[in-house]
PDB file of C-alpha atoms in Angstrom:
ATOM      1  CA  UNK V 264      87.989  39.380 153.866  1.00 63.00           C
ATOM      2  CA  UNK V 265      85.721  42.112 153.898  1.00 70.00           C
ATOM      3  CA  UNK V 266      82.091  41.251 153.931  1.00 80.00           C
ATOM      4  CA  UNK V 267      80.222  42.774 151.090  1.00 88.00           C
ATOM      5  CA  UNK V 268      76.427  43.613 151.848  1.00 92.00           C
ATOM      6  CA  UNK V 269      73.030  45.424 150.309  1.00 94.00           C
ATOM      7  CA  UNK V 270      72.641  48.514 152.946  1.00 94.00           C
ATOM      8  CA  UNK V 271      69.030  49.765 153.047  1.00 94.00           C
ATOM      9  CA  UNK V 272      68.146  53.193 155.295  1.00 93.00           C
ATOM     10  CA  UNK V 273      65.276  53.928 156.897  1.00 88.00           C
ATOM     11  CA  UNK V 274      63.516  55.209 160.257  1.00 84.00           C
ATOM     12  CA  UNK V 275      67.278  56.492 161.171  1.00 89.00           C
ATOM     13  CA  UNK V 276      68.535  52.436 160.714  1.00 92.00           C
ATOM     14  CA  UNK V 277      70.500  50.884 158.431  1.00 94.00           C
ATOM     15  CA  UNK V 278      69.919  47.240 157.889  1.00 95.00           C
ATOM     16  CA  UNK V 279      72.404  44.925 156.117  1.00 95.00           C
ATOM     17  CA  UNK V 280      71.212  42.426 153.496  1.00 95.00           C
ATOM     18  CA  UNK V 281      73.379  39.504 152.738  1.00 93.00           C
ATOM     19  CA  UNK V 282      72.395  36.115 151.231  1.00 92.00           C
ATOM     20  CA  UNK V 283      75.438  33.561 152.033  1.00 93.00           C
ATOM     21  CA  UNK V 284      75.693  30.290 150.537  1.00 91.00           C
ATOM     22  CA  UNK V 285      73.874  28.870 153.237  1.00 92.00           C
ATOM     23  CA  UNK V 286      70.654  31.276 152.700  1.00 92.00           C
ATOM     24  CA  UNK V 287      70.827  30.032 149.127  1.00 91.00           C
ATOM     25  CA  UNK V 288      70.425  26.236 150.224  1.00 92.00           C
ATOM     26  CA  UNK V 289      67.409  27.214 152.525  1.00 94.00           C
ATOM     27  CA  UNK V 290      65.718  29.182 149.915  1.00 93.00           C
ATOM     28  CA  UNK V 291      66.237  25.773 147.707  1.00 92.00           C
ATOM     29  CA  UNK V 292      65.116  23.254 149.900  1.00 93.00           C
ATOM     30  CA  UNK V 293      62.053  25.199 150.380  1.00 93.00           C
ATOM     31  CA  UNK V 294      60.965  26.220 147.461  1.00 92.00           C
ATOM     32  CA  UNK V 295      62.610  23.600 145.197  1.00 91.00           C
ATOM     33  CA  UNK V 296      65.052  25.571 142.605  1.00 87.00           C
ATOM     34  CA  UNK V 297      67.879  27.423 142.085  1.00 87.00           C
ATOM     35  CA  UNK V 298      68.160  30.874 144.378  1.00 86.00           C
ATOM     36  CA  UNK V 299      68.189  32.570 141.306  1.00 84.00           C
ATOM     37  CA  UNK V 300      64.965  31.622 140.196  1.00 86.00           C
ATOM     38  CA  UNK V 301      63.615  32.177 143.652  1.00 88.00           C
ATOM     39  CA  UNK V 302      64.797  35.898 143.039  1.00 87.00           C
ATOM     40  CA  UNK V 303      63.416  36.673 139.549  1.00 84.00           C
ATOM     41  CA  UNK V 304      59.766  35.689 140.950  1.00 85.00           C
ATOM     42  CA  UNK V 305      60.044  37.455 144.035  1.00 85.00           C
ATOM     43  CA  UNK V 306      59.298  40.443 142.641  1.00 77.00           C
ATOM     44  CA  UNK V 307      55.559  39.045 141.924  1.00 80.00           C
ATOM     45  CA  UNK V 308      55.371  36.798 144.988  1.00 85.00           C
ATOM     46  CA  UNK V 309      55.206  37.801 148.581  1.00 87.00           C
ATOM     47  CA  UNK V 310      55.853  34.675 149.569  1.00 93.00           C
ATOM     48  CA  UNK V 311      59.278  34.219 148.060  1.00 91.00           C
ATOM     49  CA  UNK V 312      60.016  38.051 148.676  1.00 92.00           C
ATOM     50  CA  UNK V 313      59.709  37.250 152.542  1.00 94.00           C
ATOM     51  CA  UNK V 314      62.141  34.254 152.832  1.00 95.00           C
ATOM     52  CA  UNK V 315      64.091  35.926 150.385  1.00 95.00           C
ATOM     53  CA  UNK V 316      64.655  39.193 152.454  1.00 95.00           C
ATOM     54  CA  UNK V 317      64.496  36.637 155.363  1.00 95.00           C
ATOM     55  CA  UNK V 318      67.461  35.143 154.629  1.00 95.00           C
ATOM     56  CA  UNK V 319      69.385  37.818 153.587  1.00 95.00           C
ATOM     57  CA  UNK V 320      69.039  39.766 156.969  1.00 95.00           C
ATOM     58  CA  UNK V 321      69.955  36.796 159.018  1.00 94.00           C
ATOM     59  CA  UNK V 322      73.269  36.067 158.034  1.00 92.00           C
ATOM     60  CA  UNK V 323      76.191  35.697 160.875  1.00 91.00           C
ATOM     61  CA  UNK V 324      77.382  39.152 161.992  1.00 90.00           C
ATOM     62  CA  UNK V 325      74.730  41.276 160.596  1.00 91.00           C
ATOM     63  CA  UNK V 326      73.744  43.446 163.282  1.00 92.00           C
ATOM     64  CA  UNK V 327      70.324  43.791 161.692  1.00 94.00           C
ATOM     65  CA  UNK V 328      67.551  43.801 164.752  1.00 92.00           C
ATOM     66  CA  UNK V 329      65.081  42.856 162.354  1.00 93.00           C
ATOM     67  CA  UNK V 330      65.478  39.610 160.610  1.00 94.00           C
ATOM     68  CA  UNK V 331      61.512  38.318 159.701  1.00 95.00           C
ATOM     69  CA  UNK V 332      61.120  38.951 156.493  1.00 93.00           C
ATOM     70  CA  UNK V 333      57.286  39.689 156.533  1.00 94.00           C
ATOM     71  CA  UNK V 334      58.157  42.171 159.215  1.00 94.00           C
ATOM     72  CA  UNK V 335      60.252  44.161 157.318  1.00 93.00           C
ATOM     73  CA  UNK V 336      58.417  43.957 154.478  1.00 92.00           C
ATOM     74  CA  UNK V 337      56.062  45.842 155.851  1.00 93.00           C
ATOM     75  CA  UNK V 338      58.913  48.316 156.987  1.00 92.00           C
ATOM     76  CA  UNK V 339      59.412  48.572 153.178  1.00 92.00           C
ATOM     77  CA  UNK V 340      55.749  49.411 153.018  1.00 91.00           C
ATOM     78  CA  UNK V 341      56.342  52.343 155.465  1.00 91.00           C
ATOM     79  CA  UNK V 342      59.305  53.481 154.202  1.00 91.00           C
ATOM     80  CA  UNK V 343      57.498  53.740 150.653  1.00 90.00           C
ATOM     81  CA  UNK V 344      58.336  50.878 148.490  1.00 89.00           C
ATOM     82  CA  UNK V 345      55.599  49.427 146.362  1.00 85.00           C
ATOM     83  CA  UNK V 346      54.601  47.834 143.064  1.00 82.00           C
ATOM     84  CA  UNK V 347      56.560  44.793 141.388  1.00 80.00           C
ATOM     85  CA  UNK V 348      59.355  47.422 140.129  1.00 84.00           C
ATOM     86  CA  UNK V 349      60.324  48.707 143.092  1.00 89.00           C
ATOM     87  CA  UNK V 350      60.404  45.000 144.629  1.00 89.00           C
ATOM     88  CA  UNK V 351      62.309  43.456 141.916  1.00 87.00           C
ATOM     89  CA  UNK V 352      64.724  46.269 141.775  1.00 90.00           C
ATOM     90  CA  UNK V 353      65.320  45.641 145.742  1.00 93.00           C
ATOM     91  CA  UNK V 354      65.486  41.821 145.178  1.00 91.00           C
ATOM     92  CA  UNK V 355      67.953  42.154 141.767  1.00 90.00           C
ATOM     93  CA  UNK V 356      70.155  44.705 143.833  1.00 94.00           C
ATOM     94  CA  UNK V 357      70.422  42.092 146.364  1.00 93.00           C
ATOM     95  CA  UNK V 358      71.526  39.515 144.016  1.00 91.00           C
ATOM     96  CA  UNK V 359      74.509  41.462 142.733  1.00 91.00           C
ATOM     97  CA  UNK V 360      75.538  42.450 146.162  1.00 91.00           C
ATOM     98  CA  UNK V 361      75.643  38.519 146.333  1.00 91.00           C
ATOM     99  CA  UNK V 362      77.322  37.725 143.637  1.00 89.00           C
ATOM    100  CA  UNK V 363      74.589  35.885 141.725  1.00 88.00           C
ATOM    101  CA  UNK V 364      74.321  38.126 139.099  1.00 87.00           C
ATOM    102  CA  UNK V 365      76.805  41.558 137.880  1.00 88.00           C
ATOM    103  CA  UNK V 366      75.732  45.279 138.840  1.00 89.00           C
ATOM    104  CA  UNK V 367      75.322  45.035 134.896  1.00 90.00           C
ATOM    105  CA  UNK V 368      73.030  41.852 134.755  1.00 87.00           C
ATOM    106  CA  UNK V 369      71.456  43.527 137.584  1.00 87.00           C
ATOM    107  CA  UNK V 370      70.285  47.068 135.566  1.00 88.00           C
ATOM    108  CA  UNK V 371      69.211  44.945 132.629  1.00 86.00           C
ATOM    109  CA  UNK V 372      67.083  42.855 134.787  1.00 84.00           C
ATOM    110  CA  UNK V 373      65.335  45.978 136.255  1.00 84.00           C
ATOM    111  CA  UNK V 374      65.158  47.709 132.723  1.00 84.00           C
ATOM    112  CA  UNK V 375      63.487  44.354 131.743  1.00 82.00           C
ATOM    113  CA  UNK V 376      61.043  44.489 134.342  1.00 79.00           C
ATOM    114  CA  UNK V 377      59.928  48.007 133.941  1.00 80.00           C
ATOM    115  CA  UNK V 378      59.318  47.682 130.113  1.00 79.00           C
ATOM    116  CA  UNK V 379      57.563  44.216 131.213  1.00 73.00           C
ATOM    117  CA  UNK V 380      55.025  46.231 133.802  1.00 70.00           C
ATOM    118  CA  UNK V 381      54.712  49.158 131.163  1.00 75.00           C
ATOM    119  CA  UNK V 382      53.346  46.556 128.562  1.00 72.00           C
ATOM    120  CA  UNK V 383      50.795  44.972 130.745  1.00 65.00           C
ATOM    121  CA  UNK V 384      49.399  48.260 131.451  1.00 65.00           C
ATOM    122  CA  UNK V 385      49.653  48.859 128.107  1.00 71.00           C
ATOM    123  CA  UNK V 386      47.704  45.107 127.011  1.00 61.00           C
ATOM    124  CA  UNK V 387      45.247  46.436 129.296  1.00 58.00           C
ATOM    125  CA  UNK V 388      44.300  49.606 127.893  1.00 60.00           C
ATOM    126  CA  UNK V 389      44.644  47.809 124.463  1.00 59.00           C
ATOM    127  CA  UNK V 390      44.197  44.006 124.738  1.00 49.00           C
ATOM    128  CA  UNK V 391      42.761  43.594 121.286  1.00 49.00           C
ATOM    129  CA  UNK V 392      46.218  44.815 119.993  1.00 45.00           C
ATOM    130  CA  UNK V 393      48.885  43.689 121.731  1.00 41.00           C
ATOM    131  CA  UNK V 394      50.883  40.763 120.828  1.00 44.00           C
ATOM    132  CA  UNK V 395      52.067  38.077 122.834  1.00 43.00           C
ATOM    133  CA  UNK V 396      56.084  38.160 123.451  1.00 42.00           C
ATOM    134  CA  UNK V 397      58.687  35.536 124.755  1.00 40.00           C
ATOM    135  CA  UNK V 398      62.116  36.134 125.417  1.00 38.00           C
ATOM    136  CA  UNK V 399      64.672  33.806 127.138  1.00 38.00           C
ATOM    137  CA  UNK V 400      66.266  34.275 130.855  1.00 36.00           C
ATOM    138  CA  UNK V 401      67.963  36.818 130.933  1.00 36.00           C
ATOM    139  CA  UNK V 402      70.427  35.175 133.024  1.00 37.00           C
ATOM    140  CA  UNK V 403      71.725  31.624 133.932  1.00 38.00           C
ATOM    141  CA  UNK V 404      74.678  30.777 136.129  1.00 51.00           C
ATOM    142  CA  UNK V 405      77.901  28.553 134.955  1.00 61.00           C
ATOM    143  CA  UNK V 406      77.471  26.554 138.279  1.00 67.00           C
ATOM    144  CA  UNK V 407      74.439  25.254 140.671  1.00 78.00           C
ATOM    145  CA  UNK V 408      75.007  25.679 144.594  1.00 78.00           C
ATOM    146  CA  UNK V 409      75.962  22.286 144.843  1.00 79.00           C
ATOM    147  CA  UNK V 410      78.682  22.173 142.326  1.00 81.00           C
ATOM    148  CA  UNK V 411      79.845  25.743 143.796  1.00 77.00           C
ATOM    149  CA  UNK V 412      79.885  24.609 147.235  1.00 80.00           C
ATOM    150  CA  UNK V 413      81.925  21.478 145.845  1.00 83.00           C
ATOM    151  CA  UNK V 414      84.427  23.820 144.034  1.00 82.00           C
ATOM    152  CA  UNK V 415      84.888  25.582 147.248  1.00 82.00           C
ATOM    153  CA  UNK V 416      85.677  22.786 149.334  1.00 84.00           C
ATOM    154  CA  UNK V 417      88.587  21.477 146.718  1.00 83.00           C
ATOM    155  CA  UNK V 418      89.892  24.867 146.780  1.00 83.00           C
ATOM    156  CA  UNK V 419      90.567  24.976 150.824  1.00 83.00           C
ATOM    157  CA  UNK V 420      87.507  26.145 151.926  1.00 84.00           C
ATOM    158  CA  UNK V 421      85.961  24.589 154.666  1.00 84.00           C
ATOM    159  CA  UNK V 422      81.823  23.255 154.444  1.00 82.00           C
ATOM    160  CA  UNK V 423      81.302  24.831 157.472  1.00 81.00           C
ATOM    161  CA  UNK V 424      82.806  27.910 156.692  1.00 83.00           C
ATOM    162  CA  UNK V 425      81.330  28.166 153.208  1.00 82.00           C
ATOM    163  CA  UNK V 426      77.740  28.412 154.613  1.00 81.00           C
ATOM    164  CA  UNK V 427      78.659  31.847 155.597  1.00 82.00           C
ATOM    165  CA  UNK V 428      80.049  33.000 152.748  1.00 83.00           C
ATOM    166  CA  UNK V 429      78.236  34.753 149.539  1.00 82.00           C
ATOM    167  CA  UNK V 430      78.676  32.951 146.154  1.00 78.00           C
ATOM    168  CA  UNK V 431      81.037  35.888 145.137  1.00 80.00           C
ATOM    169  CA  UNK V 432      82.919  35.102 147.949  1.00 83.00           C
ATOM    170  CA  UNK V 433      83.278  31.358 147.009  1.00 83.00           C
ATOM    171  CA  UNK V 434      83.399  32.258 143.713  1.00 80.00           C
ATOM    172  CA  UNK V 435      86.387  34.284 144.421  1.00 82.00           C
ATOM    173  CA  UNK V 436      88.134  31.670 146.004  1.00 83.00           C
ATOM    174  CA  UNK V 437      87.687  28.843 143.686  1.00 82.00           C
ATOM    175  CA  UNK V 438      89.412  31.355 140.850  1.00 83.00           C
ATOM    176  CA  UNK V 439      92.336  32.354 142.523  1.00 83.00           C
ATOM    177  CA  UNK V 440      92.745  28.545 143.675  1.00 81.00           C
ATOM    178  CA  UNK V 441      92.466  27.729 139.465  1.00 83.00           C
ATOM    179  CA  UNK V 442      94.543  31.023 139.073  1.00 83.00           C
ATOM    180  CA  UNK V 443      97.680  29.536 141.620  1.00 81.00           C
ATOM    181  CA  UNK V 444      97.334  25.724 139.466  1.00 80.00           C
ATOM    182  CA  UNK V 445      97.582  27.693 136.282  1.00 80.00           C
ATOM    183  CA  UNK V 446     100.378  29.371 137.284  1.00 77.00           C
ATOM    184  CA  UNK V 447     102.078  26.361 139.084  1.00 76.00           C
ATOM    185  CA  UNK V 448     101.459  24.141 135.768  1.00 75.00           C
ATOM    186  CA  UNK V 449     102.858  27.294 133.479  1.00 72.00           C
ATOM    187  CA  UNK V 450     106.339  27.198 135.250  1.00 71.00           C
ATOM    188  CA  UNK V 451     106.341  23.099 135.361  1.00 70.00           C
ATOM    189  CA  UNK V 452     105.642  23.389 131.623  1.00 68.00           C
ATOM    190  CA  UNK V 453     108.934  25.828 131.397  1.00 65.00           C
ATOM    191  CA  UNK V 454     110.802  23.258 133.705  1.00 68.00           C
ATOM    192  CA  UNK V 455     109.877  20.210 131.113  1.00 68.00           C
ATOM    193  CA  UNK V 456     110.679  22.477 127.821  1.00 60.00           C
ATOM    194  CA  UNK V 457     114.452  24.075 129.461  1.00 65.00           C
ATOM    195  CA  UNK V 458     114.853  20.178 130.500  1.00 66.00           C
ATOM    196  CA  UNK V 459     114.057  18.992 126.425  1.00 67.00           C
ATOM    197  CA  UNK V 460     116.497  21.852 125.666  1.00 64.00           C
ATOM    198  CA  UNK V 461     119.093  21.375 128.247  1.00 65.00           C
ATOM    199  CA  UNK V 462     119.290  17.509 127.122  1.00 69.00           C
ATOM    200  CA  UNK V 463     118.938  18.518 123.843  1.00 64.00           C
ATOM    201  CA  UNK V 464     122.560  20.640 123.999  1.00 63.00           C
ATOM    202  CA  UNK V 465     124.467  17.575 126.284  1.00 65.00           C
ATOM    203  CA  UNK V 466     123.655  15.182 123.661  1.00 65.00           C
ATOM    204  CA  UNK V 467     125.397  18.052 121.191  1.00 66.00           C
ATOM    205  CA  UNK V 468     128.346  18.191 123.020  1.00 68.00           C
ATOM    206  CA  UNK V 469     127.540  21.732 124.643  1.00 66.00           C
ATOM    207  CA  UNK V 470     128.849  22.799 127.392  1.00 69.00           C
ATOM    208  CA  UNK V 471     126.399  22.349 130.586  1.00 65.00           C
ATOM    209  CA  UNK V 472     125.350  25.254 132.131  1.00 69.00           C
ATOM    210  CA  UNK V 473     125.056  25.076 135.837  1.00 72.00           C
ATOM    211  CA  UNK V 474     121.446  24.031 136.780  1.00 69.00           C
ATOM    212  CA  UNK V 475     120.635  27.121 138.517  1.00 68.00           C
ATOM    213  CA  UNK V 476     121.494  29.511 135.300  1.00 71.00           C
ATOM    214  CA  UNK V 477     118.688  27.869 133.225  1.00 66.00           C
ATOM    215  CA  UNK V 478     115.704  27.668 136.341  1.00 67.00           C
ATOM    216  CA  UNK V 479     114.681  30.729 137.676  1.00 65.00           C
ATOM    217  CA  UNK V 480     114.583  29.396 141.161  1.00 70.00           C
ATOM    218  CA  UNK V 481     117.603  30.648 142.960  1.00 75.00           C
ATOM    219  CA  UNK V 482     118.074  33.995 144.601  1.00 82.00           C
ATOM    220  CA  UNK V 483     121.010  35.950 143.179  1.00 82.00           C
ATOM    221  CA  UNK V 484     122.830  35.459 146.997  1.00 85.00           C
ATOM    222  CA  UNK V 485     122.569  31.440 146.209  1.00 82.00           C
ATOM    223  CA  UNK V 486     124.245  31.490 142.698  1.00 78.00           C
ATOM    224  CA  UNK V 487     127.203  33.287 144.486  1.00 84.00           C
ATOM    225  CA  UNK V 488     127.567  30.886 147.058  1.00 85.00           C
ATOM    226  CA  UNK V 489     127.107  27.946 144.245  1.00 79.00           C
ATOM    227  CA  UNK V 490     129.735  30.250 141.991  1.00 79.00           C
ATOM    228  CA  UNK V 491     132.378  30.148 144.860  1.00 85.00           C
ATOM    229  CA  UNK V 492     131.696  26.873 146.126  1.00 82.00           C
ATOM    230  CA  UNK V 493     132.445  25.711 142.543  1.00 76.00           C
ATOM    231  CA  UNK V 494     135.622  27.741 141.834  1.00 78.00           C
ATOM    232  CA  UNK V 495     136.972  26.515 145.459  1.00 82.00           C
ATOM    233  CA  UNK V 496     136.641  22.915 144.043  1.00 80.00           C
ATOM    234  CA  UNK V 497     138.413  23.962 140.672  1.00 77.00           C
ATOM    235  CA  UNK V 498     140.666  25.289 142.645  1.00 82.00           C
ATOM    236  CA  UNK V 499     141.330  22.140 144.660  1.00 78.00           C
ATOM    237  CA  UNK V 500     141.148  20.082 141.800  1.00 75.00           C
ATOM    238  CA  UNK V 501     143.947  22.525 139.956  1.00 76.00           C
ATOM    239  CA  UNK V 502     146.249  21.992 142.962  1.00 74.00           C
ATOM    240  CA  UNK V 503     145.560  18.073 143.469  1.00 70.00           C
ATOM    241  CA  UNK V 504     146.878  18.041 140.124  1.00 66.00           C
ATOM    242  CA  UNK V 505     150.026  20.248 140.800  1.00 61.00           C
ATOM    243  CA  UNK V 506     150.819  17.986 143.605  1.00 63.00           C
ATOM    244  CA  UNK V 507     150.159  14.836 141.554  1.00 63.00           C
ATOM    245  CA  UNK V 508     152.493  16.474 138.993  1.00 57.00           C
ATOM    246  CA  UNK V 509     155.380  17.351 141.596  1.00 62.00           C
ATOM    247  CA  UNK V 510     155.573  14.018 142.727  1.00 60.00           C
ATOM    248  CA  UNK V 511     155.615  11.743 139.871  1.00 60.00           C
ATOM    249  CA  UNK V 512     158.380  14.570 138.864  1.00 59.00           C
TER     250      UNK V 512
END
């Protein structure tokens, strides 16, 4: 599986940011909620911004000679980022690389935050007339790490393993796990209805169709074999009864 990364340029470098599954449970235990809250306030706190970027440059395989996150912070500094927007931006991008939010989640998130620093610039010019406003996250996930990681592990996936892996990644294999059961319970659900229907027609007094005519589970190179091994025992059944015949004659 190909690992999917954030890649951020500069001095001639290219670093690789990547938060894995087990980054997320770090970033949990320390600061006490979910990863996803960690990375809508890191934009406005330096602290989580650090063990954020922290995390996501010291994942297995990176490469990345730099993995402190108040270090390269500061390389962000050099390199020119500043202000919440820029931060957020950087922190939201990584997210979606992740696969805790969608590139699309991602844009609205930074379109939120830039109308959100415009405003309080704005309040400031003109505090007497602004008005307070409150709007809801923008984003919450269908599953918390621990219920992911849970997923993951009843889908194949091994604990170990999973630590490693992004929640895209886990995400990923949990649905095409689901995906494989649906599909397995779809064609058991077309065994049990040709079964009512096959019964159905016996108790009619149809003719039975050979079993591998009404499941779709033979190759066309086993019907002919069943096909001839069934007209060789007509066959010998035909001339059993010529014999049978001749005899009693």
């Amino acid at each position: 599986m190909a690992r999917k990364y954030l890649p951020l340029r500069g001095d001639g470098k290219e670093y690789r940011l990547r938060l894995t599954v087990g980054g997320q449970r770090n970033l949990r235990e320390r600061f006490q909620e979910e990863t996803l809250q960690t990375v809508l306030l890191a934009a406005g706190d330096n602290e989580r911004l650090c063990a954020l970027l922290g995390e996501a440059l010291s994942w297995p395989g990176s490469g990345n000679d730099c993995t402190d996150g108040e270090q390269f912070l500061d390389l962000l500094v050099d390199w020119g980022y500043q202000g919440q927007e820029r931060f957020g931006a950087l922190a939201f991008d990584l997210a979606a690389a992740s696969g805790l939010l969608t590139a699309e989640q991602a844009g609205q998130l930074k379109a939120a935050l830039r109308s959100a620093v415009e405003q309080a610039y704005t309040r400031m010019e003109t505090p007497e007339t602004a008005e307070e406003e409150q709007t809801d996250a923008p984003f919450s996930p269908d599953l918390t790490l621990d219920e992911l990681l849970e997923a993951g592990v009843r889908a194949g996936g091994s604990p170990s393993e999973l630590e490693d892996w992004t929640w895209s990644e886990v995400l990923q294999l949990v649905r095409c796990r689901r995906e494989a059961e649906r599909q397995r319970y779809q064609a058991l659900s077309v065994i049990a209805w040709e079964q009512a229907v096959f019964t159905a027609r016996l108790l009619a007094g149809e003719r039975a169709e050979p079993v591998y005519e009404r499941f779709p589970f033979w190759e066309e190179s086993e019907q002919a074999s069943l096909r001839l091994a069934g007209y060789r025992s007509m066959m010998e059944r035909l001339a059993g009864n010529k014999r049978e015949v001749r005899e009693h004659e």
